[in-house]
PDB file of C-alpha atoms in Angstrom:
ATOM      1  CA  UNK A   1      24.454   1.378  15.661  1.00  0.00           C
ATOM      2  CA  UNK A   2      24.163   0.752  11.560  1.00  0.00           C
ATOM      3  CA  UNK A   3      20.316   0.881  10.623  1.00  0.00           C
ATOM      4  CA  UNK A   4      18.264  -1.504   9.270  1.00  0.00           C
ATOM      5  CA  UNK A   5      18.807  -2.496   5.519  1.00  0.00           C
ATOM      6  CA  UNK A   6      16.582  -3.938   2.263  1.00  0.00           C
ATOM      7  CA  UNK A   7      18.231  -7.128   0.924  1.00  0.00           C
ATOM      8  CA  UNK A   8      15.389  -7.286  -2.389  1.00  0.00           C
ATOM      9  CA  UNK A   9      14.774 -11.506  -3.678  1.00  0.00           C
ATOM     10  CA  UNK A  10      14.461 -12.252  -6.787  1.00  0.00           C
ATOM     11  CA  UNK A  11      11.187 -13.513  -8.341  1.00  0.00           C
ATOM     12  CA  UNK A  12      11.110 -16.665 -10.320  1.00  0.00           C
ATOM     13  CA  UNK A  13      10.807 -15.669 -13.236  1.00  0.00           C
ATOM     14  CA  UNK A  14      13.791 -12.456 -14.207  1.00  0.00           C
ATOM     15  CA  UNK A  15      13.699 -12.920 -17.381  1.00  0.00           C
ATOM     16  CA  UNK A  16      11.845 -10.126 -20.243  1.00  0.00           C
ATOM     17  CA  UNK A  17      11.152  -6.799 -18.912  1.00  0.00           C
ATOM     18  CA  UNK A  18      12.457  -8.181 -14.965  1.00  0.00           C
ATOM     19  CA  UNK A  19      15.881  -6.374 -15.520  1.00  0.00           C
ATOM     20  CA  UNK A  20      13.631  -3.075 -16.411  1.00  0.00           C
ATOM     21  CA  UNK A  21      11.893  -3.662 -12.967  1.00  0.00           C
ATOM     22  CA  UNK A  22      15.074  -4.028 -10.472  1.00  0.00           C
ATOM     23  CA  UNK A  23      16.817  -1.299 -12.407  1.00  0.00           C
ATOM     24  CA  UNK A  24      13.321   1.142 -10.935  1.00  0.00           C
ATOM     25  CA  UNK A  25      13.281  -0.530  -7.630  1.00  0.00           C
ATOM     26  CA  UNK A  26      16.886  -0.266  -7.459  1.00  0.00           C
ATOM     27  CA  UNK A  27      16.748   3.457  -8.794  1.00  0.00           C
ATOM     28  CA  UNK A  28      13.742   4.046  -5.826  1.00  0.00           C
ATOM     29  CA  UNK A  29      15.891   3.280  -2.288  1.00  0.00           C
ATOM     30  CA  UNK A  30      18.628   2.133  -1.114  1.00  0.00           C
ATOM     31  CA  UNK A  31      18.816  -1.339  -1.304  1.00  0.00           C
ATOM     32  CA  UNK A  32      22.302  -2.964  -0.125  1.00  0.00           C
ATOM     33  CA  UNK A  33      22.089  -6.455  -1.829  1.00  0.00           C
ATOM     34  CA  UNK A  34      19.993  -8.369  -4.522  1.00  0.00           C
ATOM     35  CA  UNK A  35      19.511 -12.194  -4.587  1.00  0.00           C
ATOM     36  CA  UNK A  36      19.386 -14.308  -7.598  1.00  0.00           C
ATOM     37  CA  UNK A  37      16.958 -16.824  -6.932  1.00  0.00           C
ATOM     38  CA  UNK A  38      15.647 -19.023  -9.884  1.00  0.00           C
ATOM     39  CA  UNK A  39      15.029 -22.840  -9.804  1.00  0.00           C
ATOM     40  CA  UNK A  40      14.899 -25.911 -11.901  1.00  0.00           C
ATOM     41  CA  UNK A  41      17.364 -24.504 -14.867  1.00  0.00           C
ATOM     42  CA  UNK A  42      20.982 -25.299 -16.034  1.00  0.00           C
ATOM     43  CA  UNK A  43      23.959 -23.382 -14.836  1.00  0.00           C
ATOM     44  CA  UNK A  44      24.569 -22.010 -18.548  1.00  0.00           C
ATOM     45  CA  UNK A  45      20.989 -21.008 -19.193  1.00  0.00           C
ATOM     46  CA  UNK A  46      21.183 -19.060 -15.317  1.00  0.00           C
ATOM     47  CA  UNK A  47      24.223 -17.372 -15.741  1.00  0.00           C
ATOM     48  CA  UNK A  48      22.310 -16.110 -18.926  1.00  0.00           C
ATOM     49  CA  UNK A  49      19.912 -14.312 -17.225  1.00  0.00           C
ATOM     50  CA  UNK A  50      22.099 -13.576 -14.249  1.00  0.00           C
ATOM     51  CA  UNK A  51      24.477 -11.215 -16.230  1.00  0.00           C
ATOM     52  CA  UNK A  52      22.288  -8.402 -16.652  1.00  0.00           C
ATOM     53  CA  UNK A  53      20.350  -8.235 -13.221  1.00  0.00           C
ATOM     54  CA  UNK A  54      24.654  -8.194 -11.660  1.00  0.00           C
ATOM     55  CA  UNK A  55      25.334  -5.265 -14.503  1.00  0.00           C
ATOM     56  CA  UNK A  56      22.429  -3.396 -12.561  1.00  0.00           C
ATOM     57  CA  UNK A  57      23.402  -4.148  -9.487  1.00  0.00           C
ATOM     58  CA  UNK A  58      26.920  -3.338  -9.805  1.00  0.00           C
ATOM     59  CA  UNK A  59      25.452   0.047 -11.614  1.00  0.00           C
ATOM     60  CA  UNK A  60      24.141   1.104  -8.168  1.00  0.00           C
ATOM     61  CA  UNK A  61      26.683  -0.215  -6.240  1.00  0.00           C
ATOM     62  CA  UNK A  62      24.341  -2.755  -4.563  1.00  0.00           C
ATOM     63  CA  UNK A  63      25.887  -6.922  -3.687  1.00  0.00           C
ATOM     64  CA  UNK A  64      24.374  -9.577  -5.930  1.00  0.00           C
ATOM     65  CA  UNK A  65      24.065 -12.602  -4.072  1.00  0.00           C
ATOM     66  CA  UNK A  66      23.385 -15.871  -5.455  1.00  0.00           C
ATOM     67  CA  UNK A  67      20.921 -18.678  -4.452  1.00  0.00           C
ATOM     68  CA  UNK A  68      22.537 -22.510  -3.476  1.00  0.00           C
ATOM     69  CA  UNK A  69      24.548 -22.565  -6.075  1.00  0.00           C
ATOM     70  CA  UNK A  70      28.312 -22.649  -5.303  1.00  0.00           C
ATOM     71  CA  UNK A  71      29.377 -23.087  -8.927  1.00  0.00           C
ATOM     72  CA  UNK A  72      27.326 -19.807 -10.039  1.00  0.00           C
ATOM     73  CA  UNK A  73      28.135 -17.615  -8.090  1.00  0.00           C
ATOM     74  CA  UNK A  74      31.994 -18.915  -8.221  1.00  0.00           C
ATOM     75  CA  UNK A  75      31.821 -18.556 -12.444  1.00  0.00           C
ATOM     76  CA  UNK A  76      29.450 -15.109 -12.357  1.00  0.00           C
ATOM     77  CA  UNK A  77      31.976 -14.013  -9.934  1.00  0.00           C
ATOM     78  CA  UNK A  78      29.567 -12.836  -7.644  1.00  0.00           C
ATOM     79  CA  UNK A  79      29.831 -10.838  -4.348  1.00  0.00           C
ATOM     80  CA  UNK A  80      27.950 -13.660  -2.148  1.00  0.00           C
ATOM     81  CA  UNK A  81      26.194 -16.395  -2.537  1.00  0.00           C
ATOM     82  CA  UNK A  82      23.139 -17.777   0.016  1.00  0.00           C
ATOM     83  CA  UNK A  83      23.474 -21.346   1.283  1.00  0.00           C
ATOM     84  CA  UNK A  84      20.296 -23.048   2.697  1.00  0.00           C
ATOM     85  CA  UNK A  85      20.849 -26.055   5.201  1.00  0.00           C
ATOM     86  CA  UNK A  86      20.327 -28.536   2.772  1.00  0.00           C
ATOM     87  CA  UNK A  87      22.859 -27.449   0.294  1.00  0.00           C
ATOM     88  CA  UNK A  88      27.024 -27.664   0.458  1.00  0.00           C
ATOM     89  CA  UNK A  89      28.373 -26.761   3.893  1.00  0.00           C
ATOM     90  CA  UNK A  90      30.157 -23.117   4.653  1.00  0.00           C
ATOM     91  CA  UNK A  91      33.625 -24.645   4.664  1.00  0.00           C
ATOM     92  CA  UNK A  92      33.292 -26.470   1.187  1.00  0.00           C
ATOM     93  CA  UNK A  93      31.970 -22.831  -0.244  1.00  0.00           C
ATOM     94  CA  UNK A  94      34.878 -20.794   1.151  1.00  0.00           C
ATOM     95  CA  UNK A  95      37.506 -23.014  -0.231  1.00  0.00           C
ATOM     96  CA  UNK A  96      35.781 -22.841  -3.753  1.00  0.00           C
ATOM     97  CA  UNK A  97      35.259 -19.159  -3.904  1.00  0.00           C
ATOM     98  CA  UNK A  98      37.640 -17.835  -1.357  1.00  0.00           C
ATOM     99  CA  UNK A  99      37.642 -15.491   1.760  1.00  0.00           C
ATOM    100  CA  UNK A 100      36.202 -11.854  -0.154  1.00  0.00           C
ATOM    101  CA  UNK A 101      32.997 -13.402  -0.817  1.00  0.00           C
ATOM    102  CA  UNK A 102      29.755 -13.293   1.824  1.00  0.00           C
ATOM    103  CA  UNK A 103      28.088 -16.448   2.612  1.00  0.00           C
ATOM    104  CA  UNK A 104      25.081 -16.008   4.525  1.00  0.00           C
ATOM    105  CA  UNK A 105      23.197 -19.235   5.806  1.00  0.00           C
ATOM    106  CA  UNK A 106      19.719 -19.903   6.509  1.00  0.00           C
ATOM    107  CA  UNK A 107      19.466 -20.317   9.977  1.00  0.00           C
ATOM    108  CA  UNK A 108      15.560 -20.841  10.263  1.00  0.00           C
ATOM    109  CA  UNK A 109      14.385 -20.638  14.029  1.00  0.00           C
ATOM    110  CA  UNK A 110      17.821 -21.807  15.857  1.00  0.00           C
ATOM    111  CA  UNK A 111      20.204 -20.368  18.003  1.00  0.00           C
ATOM    112  CA  UNK A 112      22.340 -23.774  17.537  1.00  0.00           C
ATOM    113  CA  UNK A 113      22.296 -23.130  13.580  1.00  0.00           C
ATOM    114  CA  UNK A 114      23.286 -19.480  13.620  1.00  0.00           C
ATOM    115  CA  UNK A 115      25.859 -20.239  16.400  1.00  0.00           C
ATOM    116  CA  UNK A 116      27.251 -22.946  14.039  1.00  0.00           C
ATOM    117  CA  UNK A 117      26.795 -20.747  11.050  1.00  0.00           C
ATOM    118  CA  UNK A 118      28.508 -17.714  13.094  1.00  0.00           C
ATOM    119  CA  UNK A 119      31.334 -19.828  14.393  1.00  0.00           C
ATOM    120  CA  UNK A 120      31.736 -21.501  10.976  1.00  0.00           C
ATOM    121  CA  UNK A 121      32.459 -17.874   8.930  1.00  0.00           C
ATOM    122  CA  UNK A 122      29.040 -17.134   7.549  1.00  0.00           C
ATOM    123  CA  UNK A 123      28.649 -13.263   6.940  1.00  0.00           C
ATOM    124  CA  UNK A 124      25.311 -13.079   8.033  1.00  0.00           C
ATOM    125  CA  UNK A 125      22.514 -15.837   9.109  1.00  0.00           C
ATOM    126  CA  UNK A 126      19.023 -15.810   7.879  1.00  0.00           C
ATOM    127  CA  UNK A 127      15.917 -16.444  10.179  1.00  0.00           C
ATOM    128  CA  UNK A 128      12.354 -16.890   9.153  1.00  0.00           C
ATOM    129  CA  UNK A 129       9.318 -16.920   7.612  1.00  0.00           C
ATOM    130  CA  UNK A 130       8.557 -14.354  10.563  1.00  0.00           C
ATOM    131  CA  UNK A 131       5.312 -13.698   8.796  1.00  0.00           C
ATOM    132  CA  UNK A 132       2.921 -15.702   6.361  1.00  0.00           C
ATOM    133  CA  UNK A 133       4.837 -16.233   2.820  1.00  0.00           C
ATOM    134  CA  UNK A 134       3.504 -17.602  -0.207  1.00  0.00           C
ATOM    135  CA  UNK A 135       7.596 -17.593  -1.690  1.00  0.00           C
ATOM    136  CA  UNK A 136       8.047 -20.705  -0.591  1.00  0.00           C
ATOM    137  CA  UNK A 137       7.251 -22.672   1.680  1.00  0.00           C
ATOM    138  CA  UNK A 138       7.608 -22.867   5.517  1.00  0.00           C
ATOM    139  CA  UNK A 139       7.837 -24.686   8.204  1.00  0.00           C
ATOM    140  CA  UNK A 140       9.528 -22.202  10.844  1.00  0.00           C
ATOM    141  CA  UNK A 141       9.020 -19.283  12.498  1.00  0.00           C
ATOM    142  CA  UNK A 142      10.715 -17.540  14.712  1.00  0.00           C
ATOM    143  CA  UNK A 143       9.893 -15.140  17.795  1.00  0.00           C
ATOM    144  CA  UNK A 144      11.073 -11.750  17.509  1.00  0.00           C
ATOM    145  CA  UNK A 145      13.083 -12.396  20.522  1.00  0.00           C
ATOM    146  CA  UNK A 146      15.692 -14.697  18.686  1.00  0.00           C
ATOM    147  CA  UNK A 147      16.686 -11.946  16.756  1.00  0.00           C
ATOM    148  CA  UNK A 148      17.467  -9.111  19.545  1.00  0.00           C
ATOM    149  CA  UNK A 149      18.735 -11.953  21.430  1.00  0.00           C
ATOM    150  CA  UNK A 150      21.399 -12.518  17.838  1.00  0.00           C
ATOM    151  CA  UNK A 151      22.165  -8.074  17.558  1.00  0.00           C
ATOM    152  CA  UNK A 152      22.741  -8.057  21.180  1.00  0.00           C
ATOM    153  CA  UNK A 153      25.293 -11.575  20.923  1.00  0.00           C
ATOM    154  CA  UNK A 154      27.089 -11.273  18.420  1.00  0.00           C
ATOM    155  CA  UNK A 155      28.724  -9.025  15.712  1.00  0.00           C
ATOM    156  CA  UNK A 156      27.876 -10.821  12.403  1.00  0.00           C
ATOM    157  CA  UNK A 157      24.578  -9.099  11.011  1.00  0.00           C
ATOM    158  CA  UNK A 158      21.402 -11.329  11.348  1.00  0.00           C
ATOM    159  CA  UNK A 159      18.014 -10.541   7.730  1.00  0.00           C
ATOM    160  CA  UNK A 160      14.775 -11.196   8.862  1.00  0.00           C
ATOM    161  CA  UNK A 161      12.775 -13.290   6.091  1.00  0.00           C
ATOM    162  CA  UNK A 162       9.602 -14.260   4.781  1.00  0.00           C
ATOM    163  CA  UNK A 163       6.573 -11.995   4.079  1.00  0.00           C
ATOM    164  CA  UNK A 164       7.587  -8.755   5.157  1.00  0.00           C
ATOM    165  CA  UNK A 165       5.825  -5.734   4.108  1.00  0.00           C
ATOM    166  CA  UNK A 166       6.060  -1.869   5.189  1.00  0.00           C
ATOM    167  CA  UNK A 167       3.788  -2.366   7.606  1.00  0.00           C
ATOM    168  CA  UNK A 168       4.722  -5.101   9.428  1.00  0.00           C
ATOM    169  CA  UNK A 169       8.211  -4.500   9.552  1.00  0.00           C
ATOM    170  CA  UNK A 170       8.971  -2.220  12.499  1.00  0.00           C
ATOM    171  CA  UNK A 171       8.723  -4.810  15.205  1.00  0.00           C
ATOM    172  CA  UNK A 172      11.910  -6.288  13.372  1.00  0.00           C
ATOM    173  CA  UNK A 173      13.537  -3.266  13.156  1.00  0.00           C
ATOM    174  CA  UNK A 174      12.828  -2.982  16.682  1.00  0.00           C
ATOM    175  CA  UNK A 175      14.145  -5.899  17.955  1.00  0.00           C
ATOM    176  CA  UNK A 176      17.723  -5.401  15.924  1.00  0.00           C
ATOM    177  CA  UNK A 177      17.816  -7.131  11.873  1.00  0.00           C
ATOM    178  CA  UNK A 178      20.440  -5.779   9.953  1.00  0.00           C
ATOM    179  CA  UNK A 179      18.406  -6.662   7.096  1.00  0.00           C
ATOM    180  CA  UNK A 180      15.102  -7.482   5.278  1.00  0.00           C
ATOM    181  CA  UNK A 181      14.731 -10.004   2.579  1.00  0.00           C
ATOM    182  CA  UNK A 182      11.699  -9.271   0.418  1.00  0.00           C
ATOM    183  CA  UNK A 183      10.036 -10.655  -2.558  1.00  0.00           C
ATOM    184  CA  UNK A 184       6.727 -10.624  -3.428  1.00  0.00           C
ATOM    185  CA  UNK A 185       6.172  -7.312  -1.001  1.00  0.00           C
ATOM    186  CA  UNK A 186       8.558  -5.478  -3.582  1.00  0.00           C
ATOM    187  CA  UNK A 187       7.893  -7.361  -7.135  1.00  0.00           C
ATOM    188  CA  UNK A 188       4.074  -7.240  -6.099  1.00  0.00           C
ATOM    189  CA  UNK A 189       3.250  -4.039  -5.234  1.00  0.00           C
ATOM    190  CA  UNK A 190       0.450  -3.020  -7.608  1.00  0.00           C
ATOM    191  CA  UNK A 191       2.281   0.777  -7.557  1.00  0.00           C
ATOM    192  CA  UNK A 192       5.473  -0.886  -8.893  1.00  0.00           C
ATOM    193  CA  UNK A 193       8.627  -1.962  -7.026  1.00  0.00           C
ATOM    194  CA  UNK A 194       9.882   1.632  -7.207  1.00  0.00           C
ATOM    195  CA  UNK A 195       6.798   1.861  -4.813  1.00  0.00           C
ATOM    196  CA  UNK A 196       7.408  -0.601  -2.867  1.00  0.00           C
ATOM    197  CA  UNK A 197      11.480   0.751  -1.966  1.00  0.00           C
ATOM    198  CA  UNK A 198       9.929   4.145  -1.393  1.00  0.00           C
ATOM    199  CA  UNK A 199       7.858   2.572   1.482  1.00  0.00           C
ATOM    200  CA  UNK A 200      10.750   0.687   2.764  1.00  0.00           C
ATOM    201  CA  UNK A 201      12.907   3.369   3.054  1.00  0.00           C
ATOM    202  CA  UNK A 202      10.726   5.971   5.072  1.00  0.00           C
ATOM    203  CA  UNK A 203       9.753   3.047   7.275  1.00  0.00           C
ATOM    204  CA  UNK A 204      14.031   1.997   7.989  1.00  0.00           C
ATOM    205  CA  UNK A 205      14.617   5.593   7.846  1.00  0.00           C
ATOM    206  CA  UNK A 206      12.346   6.668  10.757  1.00  0.00           C
ATOM    207  CA  UNK A 207      13.399   3.653  12.099  1.00  0.00           C
ATOM    208  CA  UNK A 208      16.670   4.151  12.408  1.00  0.00           C
ATOM    209  CA  UNK A 209      16.594   7.804  13.631  1.00  0.00           C
ATOM    210  CA  UNK A 210      15.399   6.756  17.364  1.00  0.00           C
TER     211      UNK A 210
END
């Protein structure tokens, strides 16, 4: 069984010194993917912010995923796009991006949405929020049973998201989550993002040894 992996989500502010912080995080331990998530800026501005971050991800062999924006993902030649339920359809995104680009779908706490995404050709499904989070407003609170059911039933990976920290993530790993999507726990760690990534790596390596 493949061990659980870390999936970093960017803070909304990725300007200034953020590229250095991203490099620090990726250097500290294994990270499978980085999601570029910005809001309320135009595509040209977003592409300018994304370029240095994408280059850093390439340097560390980390998948670069664009949040919500199929056109931007296509322009950048990103490794993937993550779509919410209110975004472009999976079918439209696949037609625009081709078969090699990873497409992830937010499925909240719904087995039905997850099955639909899987049948539609999604590369992963995301469930959450599992814990309280300040990153975005959440109205769904799935149970661990959802992750367990999915990992037993389906080959497609699951991503757990929402308020996940090194201290509370073990039950999600035990339930079979393939990826832990984290934002605040890494970028807001008082000791810095590198220390946070190391803490997650310690928990995950211990969890995969069982």
